[in-house]
Amino acid sequence: MPVHESLHVRPAVAEDSMAVAQAHVRSWQVGYRGLLPIGYLDTLRPEDRASRYGFDKMNPNGPFTQVAIDRGTVCGHVTTGRCRDSDLQGGGEIWALYVDPERWGFGIGRCLITAGCAQLTSQGYDTASLWVLSGNDRARRFYERAGWHCDGAERTDSIGDHAVHEVRYQRVLQTSPSQIYLVPNHRWCPRDAL
């Protein structure tokens, strides 16, 4: 389905914290079902997650979060920053990308990943990486369609008290106008999403 014309992406502000947390939690509860215990997913609360965000603290060396707004509602977010992996120093990283599951399939994720890559490019990065749960086939297909490739790196991390297996994806960042561009009102979208 095409992106709705009212969709736009902008930097997150403190007032977005609860809406971002609600979309984030719903995304985990749907997208991670079968990958994490249902009992754990059912205990997630947006109120707990919202208190962790620091959207009002501008730190040029810290993470940068952008939100997707459609019809006045936050429906997803992307957080970017420097790569935290010691073997990829000097690159950027997509730290998080989540879309409310009720909005999956509308091109919002494509707009967010494009905005995240554009942010990293504007900070001088020419490569980017991200980590994804190895069993999250939907997310992996999404990243692969967006030009990312699994680079073979793997790790075991924890979510709550649960060990998870993750794989790393990378890509070269594009600056060509044919790949990404800014449309009026700060709407970052790939050409095929509009």
CSV table of N, CA and C in Angstrom, one decimal, residues 125-184:
chain,number,residue,atom,x,y,z
A,125,TYR,N,28.6,9.9,7.9
A,125,TYR,CA,28.8,8.5,7.8
A,125,TYR,C,28.6,8.0,6.4
A,126,ASP,N,29.4,7.1,5.9
A,126,ASP,CA,29.1,6.5,4.6
A,126,ASP,C,28.7,5.1,4.6
A,127,THR,N,28.7,4.5,5.8
A,127,THR,CA,28.2,3.1,5.9
A,127,THR,C,27.4,3.1,7.2
A,128,ALA,N,26.5,2.1,7.3
A,128,ALA,CA,25.6,1.9,8.4
A,128,ALA,C,25.4,0.4,8.7
A,129,SER,N,25.1,0.2,10.0
A,129,SER,CA,24.8,-1.2,10.4
A,129,SER,C,23.6,-1.2,11.3
A,130,LEU,N,23.1,-2.4,11.5
A,130,LEU,CA,22.0,-2.6,12.5
A,130,LEU,C,21.9,-4.0,12.9
A,131,TRP,N,21.3,-4.3,14.0
A,131,TRP,CA,21.2,-5.6,14.5
A,131,TRP,C,19.7,-6.0,14.5
A,132,VAL,N,19.4,-7.3,14.2
A,132,VAL,CA,18.0,-7.8,14.2
A,132,VAL,C,18.0,-9.2,14.8
A,133,LEU,N,16.9,-9.5,15.4
A,133,LEU,CA,16.8,-10.9,15.9
A,133,LEU,C,16.8,-11.9,14.8
A,134,SER,N,17.6,-12.9,14.9
A,134,SER,CA,17.9,-13.8,13.8
A,134,SER,C,16.6,-14.5,13.3
A,135,GLY,N,15.6,-14.7,14.2
A,135,GLY,CA,14.4,-15.3,13.8
A,135,GLY,C,13.3,-14.3,13.3
A,136,ASN,N,13.6,-13.1,13.3
A,136,ASN,CA,12.6,-12.1,12.9
A,136,ASN,C,12.6,-11.9,11.3
A,137,ASP,N,12.0,-12.9,10.7
A,137,ASP,CA,12.0,-13.0,9.2
A,137,ASP,C,11.4,-11.8,8.6
A,138,ARG,N,10.3,-11.3,9.1
A,138,ARG,CA,9.6,-10.1,8.5
A,138,ARG,C,10.6,-8.9,8.5
A,139,ALA,N,11.3,-8.7,9.6
A,139,ALA,CA,12.2,-7.5,9.7
A,139,ALA,C,13.4,-7.8,8.7
A,140,ARG,N,13.9,-9.0,8.7
A,140,ARG,CA,15.0,-9.3,7.8
A,140,ARG,C,14.7,-9.1,6.3
A,141,ARG,N,13.5,-9.5,5.9
A,141,ARG,CA,13.0,-9.3,4.6
A,141,ARG,C,12.9,-7.8,4.3
A,142,PHE,N,12.4,-7.0,5.2
A,142,PHE,CA,12.3,-5.6,5.1
A,142,PHE,C,13.6,-5.0,4.8
A,143,TYR,N,14.6,-5.3,5.7
A,143,TYR,CA,16.0,-4.7,5.5
A,143,TYR,C,16.6,-5.1,4.2
A,144,GLU,N,16.4,-6.4,3.8
A,144,GLU,CA,17.0,-6.8,2.6
A,144,GLU,C,16.4,-6.1,1.4
A,145,ARG,N,15.1,-5.9,1.4
A,145,ARG,CA,14.5,-5.1,0.3
A,145,ARG,C,14.9,-3.7,0.3
A,146,ALA,N,15.4,-3.2,1.4
A,146,ALA,CA,15.9,-1.8,1.5
A,146,ALA,C,17.4,-1.7,1.2
A,147,GLY,N,18.0,-2.8,0.7
A,147,GLY,CA,19.4,-2.7,0.3
A,147,GLY,C,20.4,-3.1,1.4
A,148,TRP,N,20.0,-3.6,2.5
A,148,TRP,CA,20.9,-4.1,3.6
A,148,TRP,C,21.3,-5.5,3.3
A,149,HIS,N,22.4,-5.9,3.8
A,149,HIS,CA,22.9,-7.3,3.6
A,149,HIS,C,23.4,-7.8,5.0
A,150,CYS,N,23.1,-9.1,5.2
A,150,CYS,CA,23.7,-9.7,6.4
A,150,CYS,C,25.2,-9.9,6.3
A,151,ASP,N,26.0,-9.4,7.2
A,151,ASP,CA,27.4,-9.4,7.0
A,151,ASP,C,28.1,-10.6,7.7
A,152,GLY,N,27.3,-11.5,8.3
A,152,GLY,CA,27.9,-12.7,8.9
A,152,GLY,C,28.2,-12.5,10.4
A,153,ALA,N,28.1,-11.3,10.9
A,153,ALA,CA,28.4,-11.1,12.4
A,153,ALA,C,27.1,-11.6,13.2
A,154,GLU,N,27.4,-12.2,14.3
A,154,GLU,CA,26.3,-12.7,15.1
A,154,GLU,C,26.6,-12.4,16.6
A,155,ARG,N,25.6,-12.3,17.4
A,155,ARG,CA,25.9,-12.1,18.9
A,155,ARG,C,24.7,-12.6,19.6
A,156,THR,N,24.9,-12.9,20.9
A,156,THR,CA,23.9,-13.2,21.8
A,156,THR,C,23.7,-12.0,22.7
A,157,ASP,N,22.5,-11.5,22.8
A,157,ASP,CA,22.2,-10.4,23.7
A,157,ASP,C,21.1,-10.8,24.6
A,158,SER,N,20.6,-9.8,25.4
A,158,SER,CA,19.5,-10.2,26.3
A,158,SER,C,18.4,-9.1,26.2
A,159,ILE,N,17.2,-9.5,26.2
A,159,ILE,CA,16.0,-8.7,26.3
A,159,ILE,C,15.3,-9.1,27.6
A,160,GLY,N,15.3,-8.2,28.5
A,160,GLY,CA,14.8,-8.6,29.8
A,160,GLY,C,15.8,-9.6,30.4
A,161,ASP,N,15.2,-10.7,30.8
A,161,ASP,CA,16.1,-11.8,31.3
A,161,ASP,C,16.3,-12.9,30.2
A,162,HIS,N,15.9,-12.6,29.0
A,162,HIS,CA,15.9,-13.7,28.0
A,162,HIS,C,17.0,-13.5,27.0
A,163,ALA,N,17.8,-14.5,26.7
A,163,ALA,CA,18.9,-14.5,25.7
A,163,ALA,C,18.3,-14.5,24.3
A,164,VAL,N,18.8,-13.7,23.5
A,164,VAL,CA,18.3,-13.6,22.1
A,164,VAL,C,19.5,-13.7,21.2
A,165,HIS,N,19.3,-14.3,20.0
A,165,HIS,CA,20.4,-14.4,19.0
A,165,HIS,C,20.1,-13.3,17.9
A,166,GLU,N,21.1,-12.5,17.6
A,166,GLU,CA,21.0,-11.4,16.7
A,166,GLU,C,22.0,-11.6,15.6
A,167,VAL,N,21.7,-11.1,14.4
A,167,VAL,CA,22.6,-11.0,13.3
A,167,VAL,C,22.7,-9.5,12.8
A,168,ARG,N,23.8,-9.2,12.3
A,168,ARG,CA,24.1,-7.8,11.9
A,168,ARG,C,23.9,-7.6,10.4
A,169,TYR,N,23.3,-6.5,10.0
A,169,TYR,CA,23.2,-6.1,8.6
A,169,TYR,C,24.0,-4.8,8.4
A,170,GLN,N,24.4,-4.6,7.2
A,170,GLN,CA,25.2,-3.4,6.8
A,170,GLN,C,24.7,-2.9,5.5
A,171,ARG,N,25.0,-1.7,5.2
A,171,ARG,CA,24.8,-1.1,3.8
A,171,ARG,C,25.7,0.1,3.7
A,172,VAL,N,26.0,0.4,2.4
A,172,VAL,CA,26.6,1.7,2.1
A,172,VAL,C,25.5,2.7,2.0
A,173,LEU,N,25.7,3.9,2.5
A,173,LEU,CA,24.7,4.9,2.5
A,173,LEU,C,24.8,5.6,1.2
A,174,GLN,N,23.6,5.9,0.6
A,174,GLN,CA,23.5,6.5,-0.7
A,174,GLN,C,23.1,8.0,-0.5
A,175,THR,N,23.7,8.8,-1.3
A,175,THR,CA,23.4,10.3,-1.2
A,175,THR,C,22.8,10.7,-2.5
A,176,SER,N,22.7,9.8,-3.5
A,176,SER,CA,22.1,10.2,-4.8
A,176,SER,C,20.7,10.6,-4.7
A,177,PRO,N,20.3,11.7,-5.4
A,177,PRO,CA,18.9,12.1,-5.4
A,177,PRO,C,17.9,11.0,-5.8
A,178,SER,N,18.4,10.0,-6.6
A,178,SER,CA,17.5,9.0,-7.1
A,178,SER,C,17.2,8.0,-5.9
A,179,GLN,N,18.0,8.0,-4.9
A,179,GLN,CA,17.8,7.1,-3.8
A,179,GLN,C,17.0,7.7,-2.7
A,180,ILE,N,17.3,9.0,-2.2
A,180,ILE,CA,16.6,9.6,-1.2
A,180,ILE,C,16.5,11.1,-1.5
A,181,TYR,N,15.4,11.7,-1.0
A,181,TYR,CA,15.3,13.1,-1.3
A,181,TYR,C,14.3,13.7,-0.2
A,182,LEU,N,14.3,15.0,-0.1
A,182,LEU,CA,13.5,15.7,0.8
A,182,LEU,C,12.3,16.3,0.1
A,183,VAL,N,11.1,15.9,0.4
A,183,VAL,CA,9.9,16.5,-0.2
A,183,VAL,C,9.4,17.6,0.8
A,184,PRO,N,8.5,18.4,0.3
A,184,PRO,CA,8.0,19.5,1.2
A,184,PRO,C,7.6,19.1,2.6
